[in-house]
Coordinates of C-alpha atoms in Angstrom, one line a residue:
X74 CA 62.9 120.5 202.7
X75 CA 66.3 121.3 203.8
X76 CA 66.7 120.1 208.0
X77 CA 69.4 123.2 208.2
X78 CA 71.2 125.5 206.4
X79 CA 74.0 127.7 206.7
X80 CA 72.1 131.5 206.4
X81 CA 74.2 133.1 209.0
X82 CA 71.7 132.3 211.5
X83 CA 74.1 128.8 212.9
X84 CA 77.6 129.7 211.6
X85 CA 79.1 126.5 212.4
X86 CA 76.4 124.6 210.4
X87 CA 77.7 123.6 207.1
X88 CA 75.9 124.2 204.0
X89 CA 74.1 121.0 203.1
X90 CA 75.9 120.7 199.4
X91 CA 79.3 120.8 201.4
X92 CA 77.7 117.7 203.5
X93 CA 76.7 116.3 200.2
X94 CA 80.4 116.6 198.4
X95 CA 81.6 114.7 201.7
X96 CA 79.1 112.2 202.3
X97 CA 79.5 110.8 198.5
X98 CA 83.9 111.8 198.4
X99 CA 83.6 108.8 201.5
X100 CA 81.3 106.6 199.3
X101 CA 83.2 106.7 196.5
X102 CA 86.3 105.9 197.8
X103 CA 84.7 103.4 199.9
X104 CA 83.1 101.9 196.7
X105 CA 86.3 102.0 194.6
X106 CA 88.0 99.7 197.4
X107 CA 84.8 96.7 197.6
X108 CA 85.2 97.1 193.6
X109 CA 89.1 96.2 193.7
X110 CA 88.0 93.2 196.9
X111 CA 85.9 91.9 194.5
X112 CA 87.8 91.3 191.6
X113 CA 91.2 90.1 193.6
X114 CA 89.2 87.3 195.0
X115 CA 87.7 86.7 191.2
X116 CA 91.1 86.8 189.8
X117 CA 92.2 84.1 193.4
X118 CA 89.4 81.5 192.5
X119 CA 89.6 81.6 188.6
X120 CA 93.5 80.9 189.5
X121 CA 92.4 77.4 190.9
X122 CA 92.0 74.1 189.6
X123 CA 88.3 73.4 188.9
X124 CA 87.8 70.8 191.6
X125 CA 88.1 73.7 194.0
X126 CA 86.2 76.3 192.3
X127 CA 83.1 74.4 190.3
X128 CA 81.9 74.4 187.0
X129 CA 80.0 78.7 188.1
X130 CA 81.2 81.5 186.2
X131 CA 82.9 83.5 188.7
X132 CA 83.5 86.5 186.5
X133 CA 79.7 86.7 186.5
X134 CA 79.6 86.5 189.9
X135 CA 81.5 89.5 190.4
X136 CA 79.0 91.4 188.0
X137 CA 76.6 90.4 190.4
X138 CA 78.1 91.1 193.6
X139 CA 79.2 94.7 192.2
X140 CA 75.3 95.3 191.7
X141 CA 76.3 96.0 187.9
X142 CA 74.7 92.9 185.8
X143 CA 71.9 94.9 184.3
X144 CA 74.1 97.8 182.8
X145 CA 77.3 95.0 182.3
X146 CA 74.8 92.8 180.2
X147 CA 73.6 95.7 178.2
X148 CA 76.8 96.1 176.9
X149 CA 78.7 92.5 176.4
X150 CA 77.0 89.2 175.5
X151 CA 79.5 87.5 178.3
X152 CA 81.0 87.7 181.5
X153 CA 84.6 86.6 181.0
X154 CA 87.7 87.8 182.4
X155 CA 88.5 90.7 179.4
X156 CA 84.8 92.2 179.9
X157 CA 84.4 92.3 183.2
X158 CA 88.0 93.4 184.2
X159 CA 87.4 96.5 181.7
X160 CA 83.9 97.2 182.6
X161 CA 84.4 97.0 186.5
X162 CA 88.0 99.0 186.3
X163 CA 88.1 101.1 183.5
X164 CA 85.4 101.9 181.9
X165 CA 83.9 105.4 181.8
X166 CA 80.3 104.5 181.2
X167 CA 79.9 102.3 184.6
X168 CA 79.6 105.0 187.2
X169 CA 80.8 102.2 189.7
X170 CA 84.3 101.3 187.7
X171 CA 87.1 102.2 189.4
X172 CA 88.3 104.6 187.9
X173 CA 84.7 106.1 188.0
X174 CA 84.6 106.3 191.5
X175 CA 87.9 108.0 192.0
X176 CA 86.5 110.2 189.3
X177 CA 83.5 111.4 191.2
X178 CA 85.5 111.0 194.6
X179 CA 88.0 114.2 192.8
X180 CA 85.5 116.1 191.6
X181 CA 83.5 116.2 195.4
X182 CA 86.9 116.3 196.9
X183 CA 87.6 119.9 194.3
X184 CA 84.5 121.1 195.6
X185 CA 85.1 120.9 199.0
X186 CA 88.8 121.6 199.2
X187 CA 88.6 123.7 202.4
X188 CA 86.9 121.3 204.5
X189 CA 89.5 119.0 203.9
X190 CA 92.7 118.5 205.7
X191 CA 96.1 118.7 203.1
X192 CA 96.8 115.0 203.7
X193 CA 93.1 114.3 202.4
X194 CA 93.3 116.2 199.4
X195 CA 97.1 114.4 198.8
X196 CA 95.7 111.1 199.0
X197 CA 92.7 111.6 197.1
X198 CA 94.2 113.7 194.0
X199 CA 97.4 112.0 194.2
X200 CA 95.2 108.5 193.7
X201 CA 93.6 110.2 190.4
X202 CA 97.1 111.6 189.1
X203 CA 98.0 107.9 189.5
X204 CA 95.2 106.4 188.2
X205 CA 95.8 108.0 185.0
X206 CA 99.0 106.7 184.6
X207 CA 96.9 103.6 184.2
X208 CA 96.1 103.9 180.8
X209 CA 93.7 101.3 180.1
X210 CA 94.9 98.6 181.5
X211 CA 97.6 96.9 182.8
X212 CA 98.6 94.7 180.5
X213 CA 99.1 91.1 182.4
X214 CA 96.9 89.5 185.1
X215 CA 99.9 89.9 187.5
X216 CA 100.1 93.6 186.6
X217 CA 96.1 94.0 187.1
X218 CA 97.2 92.2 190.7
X219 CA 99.3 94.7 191.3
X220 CA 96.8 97.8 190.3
X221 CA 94.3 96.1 192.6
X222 CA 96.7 96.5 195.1
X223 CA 97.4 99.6 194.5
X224 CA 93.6 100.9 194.6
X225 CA 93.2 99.1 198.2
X226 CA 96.4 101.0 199.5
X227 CA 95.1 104.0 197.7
X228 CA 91.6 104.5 199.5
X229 CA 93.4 103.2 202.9
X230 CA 95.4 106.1 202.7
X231 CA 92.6 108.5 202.4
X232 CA 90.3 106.7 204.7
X233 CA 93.4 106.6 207.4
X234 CA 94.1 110.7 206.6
X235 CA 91.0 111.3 207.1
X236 CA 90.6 109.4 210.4
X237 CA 94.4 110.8 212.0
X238 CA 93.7 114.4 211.1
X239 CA 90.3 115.7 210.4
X240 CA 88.2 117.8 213.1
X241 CA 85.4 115.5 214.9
X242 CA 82.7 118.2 213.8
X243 CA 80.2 117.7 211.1
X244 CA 82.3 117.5 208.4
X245 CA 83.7 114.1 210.1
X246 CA 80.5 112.9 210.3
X247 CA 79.2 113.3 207.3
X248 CA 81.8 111.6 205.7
X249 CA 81.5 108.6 208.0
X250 CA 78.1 108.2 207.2
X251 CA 79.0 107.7 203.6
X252 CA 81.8 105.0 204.2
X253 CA 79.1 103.3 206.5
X254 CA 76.3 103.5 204.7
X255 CA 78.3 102.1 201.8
X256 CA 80.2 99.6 203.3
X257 CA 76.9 98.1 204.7
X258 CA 75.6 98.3 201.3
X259 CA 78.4 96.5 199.9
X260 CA 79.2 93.4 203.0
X261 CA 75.4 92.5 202.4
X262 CA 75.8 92.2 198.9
X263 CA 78.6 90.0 198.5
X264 CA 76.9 87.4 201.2
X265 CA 73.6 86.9 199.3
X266 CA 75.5 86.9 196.0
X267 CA 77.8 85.1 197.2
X268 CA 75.8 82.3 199.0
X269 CA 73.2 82.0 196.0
X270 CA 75.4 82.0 193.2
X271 CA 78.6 80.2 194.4
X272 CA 77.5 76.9 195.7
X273 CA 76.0 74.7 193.3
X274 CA 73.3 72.7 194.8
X275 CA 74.4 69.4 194.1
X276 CA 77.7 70.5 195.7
X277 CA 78.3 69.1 199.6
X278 CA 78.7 71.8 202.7
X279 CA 81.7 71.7 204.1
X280 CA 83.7 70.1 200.6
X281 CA 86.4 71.6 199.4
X282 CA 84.4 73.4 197.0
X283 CA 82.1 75.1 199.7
X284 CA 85.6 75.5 201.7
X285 CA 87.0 77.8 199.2
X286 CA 84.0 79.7 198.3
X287 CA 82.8 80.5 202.0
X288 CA 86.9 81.7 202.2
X289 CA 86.8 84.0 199.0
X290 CA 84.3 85.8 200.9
X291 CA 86.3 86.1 204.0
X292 CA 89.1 87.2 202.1
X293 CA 87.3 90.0 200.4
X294 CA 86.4 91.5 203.3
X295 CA 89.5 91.2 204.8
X296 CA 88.0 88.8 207.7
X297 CA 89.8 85.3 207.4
X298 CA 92.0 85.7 209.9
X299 CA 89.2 87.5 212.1
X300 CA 87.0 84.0 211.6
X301 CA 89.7 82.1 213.1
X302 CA 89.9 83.5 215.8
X303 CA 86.2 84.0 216.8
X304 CA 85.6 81.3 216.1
X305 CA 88.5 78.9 216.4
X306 CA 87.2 76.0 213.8
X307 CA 86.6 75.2 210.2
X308 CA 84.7 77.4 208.2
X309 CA 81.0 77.1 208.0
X310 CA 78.3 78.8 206.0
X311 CA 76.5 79.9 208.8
X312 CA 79.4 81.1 211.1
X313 CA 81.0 83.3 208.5
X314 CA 77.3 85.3 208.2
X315 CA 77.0 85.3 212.0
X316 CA 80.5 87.4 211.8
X317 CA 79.6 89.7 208.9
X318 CA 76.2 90.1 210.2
X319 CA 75.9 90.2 214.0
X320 CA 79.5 90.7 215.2
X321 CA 79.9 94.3 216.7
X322 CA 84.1 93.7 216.9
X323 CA 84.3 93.0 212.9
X324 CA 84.5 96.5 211.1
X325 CA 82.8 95.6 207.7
X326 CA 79.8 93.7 209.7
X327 CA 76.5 95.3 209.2
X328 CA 75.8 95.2 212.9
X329 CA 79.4 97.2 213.1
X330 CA 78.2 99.9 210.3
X331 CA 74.8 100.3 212.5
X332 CA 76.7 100.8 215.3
X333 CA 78.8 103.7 213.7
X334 CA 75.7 105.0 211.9
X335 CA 73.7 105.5 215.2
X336 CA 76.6 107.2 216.8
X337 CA 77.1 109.4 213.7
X338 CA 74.2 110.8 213.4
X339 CA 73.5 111.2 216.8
X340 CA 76.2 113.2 217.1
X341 CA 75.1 115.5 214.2
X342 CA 71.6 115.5 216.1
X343 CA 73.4 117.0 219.0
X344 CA 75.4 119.4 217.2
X345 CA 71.8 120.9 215.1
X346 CA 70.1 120.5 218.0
X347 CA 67.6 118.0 216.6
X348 CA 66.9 114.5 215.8
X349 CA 64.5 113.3 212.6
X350 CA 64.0 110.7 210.4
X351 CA 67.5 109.3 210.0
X352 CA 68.2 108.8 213.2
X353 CA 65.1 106.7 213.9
X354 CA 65.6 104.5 211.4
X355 CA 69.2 104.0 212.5
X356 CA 68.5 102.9 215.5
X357 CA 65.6 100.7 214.1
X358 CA 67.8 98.6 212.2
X359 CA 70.3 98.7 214.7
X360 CA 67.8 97.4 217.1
X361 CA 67.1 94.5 215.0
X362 CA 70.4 92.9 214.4
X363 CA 70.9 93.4 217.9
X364 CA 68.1 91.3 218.7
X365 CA 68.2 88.7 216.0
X366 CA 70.1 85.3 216.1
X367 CA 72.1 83.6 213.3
X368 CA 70.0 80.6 213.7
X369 CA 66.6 82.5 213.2
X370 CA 68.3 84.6 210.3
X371 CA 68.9 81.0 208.5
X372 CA 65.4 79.4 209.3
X373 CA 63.6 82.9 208.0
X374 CA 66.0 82.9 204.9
X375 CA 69.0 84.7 204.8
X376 CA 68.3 86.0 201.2
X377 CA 65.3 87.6 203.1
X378 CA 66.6 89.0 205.3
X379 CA 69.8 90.7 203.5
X380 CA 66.8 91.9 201.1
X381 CA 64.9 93.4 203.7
X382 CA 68.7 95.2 205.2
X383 CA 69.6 96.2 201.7
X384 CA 66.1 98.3 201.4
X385 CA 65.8 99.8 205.2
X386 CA 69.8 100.6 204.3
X387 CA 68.5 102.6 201.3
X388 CA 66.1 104.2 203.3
X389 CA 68.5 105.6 205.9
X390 CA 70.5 106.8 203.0
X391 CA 66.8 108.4 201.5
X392 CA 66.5 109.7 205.2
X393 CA 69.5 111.4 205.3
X394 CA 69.4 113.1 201.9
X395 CA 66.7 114.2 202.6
X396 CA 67.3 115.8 206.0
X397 CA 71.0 116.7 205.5
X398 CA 71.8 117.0 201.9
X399 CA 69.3 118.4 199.7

């Protein structure tokens, strides 16, 4: 059941499919970006010499870490550059490709035109226009480089529009929500991917090996340079999920997202005049990476621990679907 609607009783509350359109237009883009991350730090370590990178198959890895291996493996027999490239990119039946997302991030973006500023709309359908363009493919791993790069300036541009010059009302809100109930989604994911597939058991922490894996993971959330300079030393396992867990200042951290989150929808609380469900939670989860350490995260499992996030993240996104959006 519906928290609100617009029936002319609240004017300025917005209808909850015009929530919808701009909770999953954020997602999307959000999604297309940690899509492109993910496969510019595949195409980095399959670049270097196997005594840095291992005997793993990263191109599986990225299957993986995009949460696609079930519907990639229905399809091809192997994860190799060619498939996974096409199936995470380009392909029309993987709702998370690429160009899938921008797809869906059009279509929500048509149907809510008027709640959108003009440099919103330009970004997003100028992205599709170009897209298209595309074809296929590019046709050289440089040229794929340089559509990857494309992609990551492409949803900066809408994510930055929509930050310098929409209202801070609900339709602001909304949209935050989705790019921080996905981004959470995704920085969780590529850590316990990332840390059980990567690192070969018989391989040594802190060898060149572990070196440039824990790194690739840095890089794809954009947080190298951020390690260094919290932490000022070499990189270690444990340090690099203390940032992208429990470190408020790093913008893809989950603690960051719950910090956004809670503010979010306490703000849309405000503005309906009640709390519910969503926000509860929120601040649950919040709660707890407040309170937990790195070195209790490690001795309960961090596998279990992402597990349990990625669920209770599911559930806020349940939470608010069901109090906002349906």
């Amino acid at each position: 059941m519906k928290s609100w609607i617009c029936d002319g009783e609240s004017p300025k509350h917005m209808l909850s499919r015009t929530a919808d359109n701009l909770y999953w237009l954020a997602r999307y883009v959000e999604r297309a970006e940690y899509i492109a991350r993910i496969l510019d730090t595949t195409l980095r370590l399959t670049a270097l010499p196997l005594a840095y990178v291992g005997t793993t198959n990263e191109w599986e890895s990225a299957v993986a870490t995009a949460g696609c291996a079930t519907a990639f493996f229905e399809t091809y027999k192997e994860a190799n550059e060619e498939t996974v490239t096409e199936f995470l990119a380009f392909s029309t039946a993987n709702s998370s490709s690429i160009r899938s997302c921008f797809e869906s991030a059009r279509l929500n973006a048509r149907a809510v035109r008027t709640a959108l500023t003009i440099e919103m709309w330009d970004a997003i359908n100028g992205a599709w226009l170009e897209l298209k363009r595309w074809g296929n493919g590019p046709s050289s791993r440089e040229e794929f480089a340089r559509f990857l790069r494309w992609v990551l300036g492409s949803s900066l541009r809408f994510d930055g529009s929509a930050y310098r010059t929409m209202l801070r009302n609900d339709a602001y809100w909304f949209s935050r929500l989705g790019v921080y109930i996905e981004r959470a989604d995704n920085t969780a994911r590529i850590l316990d991917v990332k840390y059980h597939l990567l690192l070969p058991a018989i391989e040594q922490v802190g060898g060149p090996l572990d070196y440039y894996q824990w790194s690739s993971i840095l890089r794809t959330v954009s947080a190298l340079t951020s390690y260094h300079w919290v932490y000022r030393e070499n990189i270690k396992p444990w340090l690099v999920a203390d940032l992208l867990i429990l470190k408020d200042e790093m913008p893809r951290s989950l603690a960051n997202c719950y910090e956004n989150l809670v503010q979010n929808l306490d703000r849309i609380a405000n503005a309906y005049g009640r709390q519910g469900p969503a926000q509860r939670h929120a601040r649950t989860v919040r709660a707890r990476l407040e309170n937990s350490k790195i070195e209790d995260v490690f001795q309960g499992g961090l596998h279990e621990f992402i597990e349990e996030f990625v669920e209770d993240n599911n559930r806020l996104g349940t939470a608010v679907a069901q109090q906002y959006l349906l």
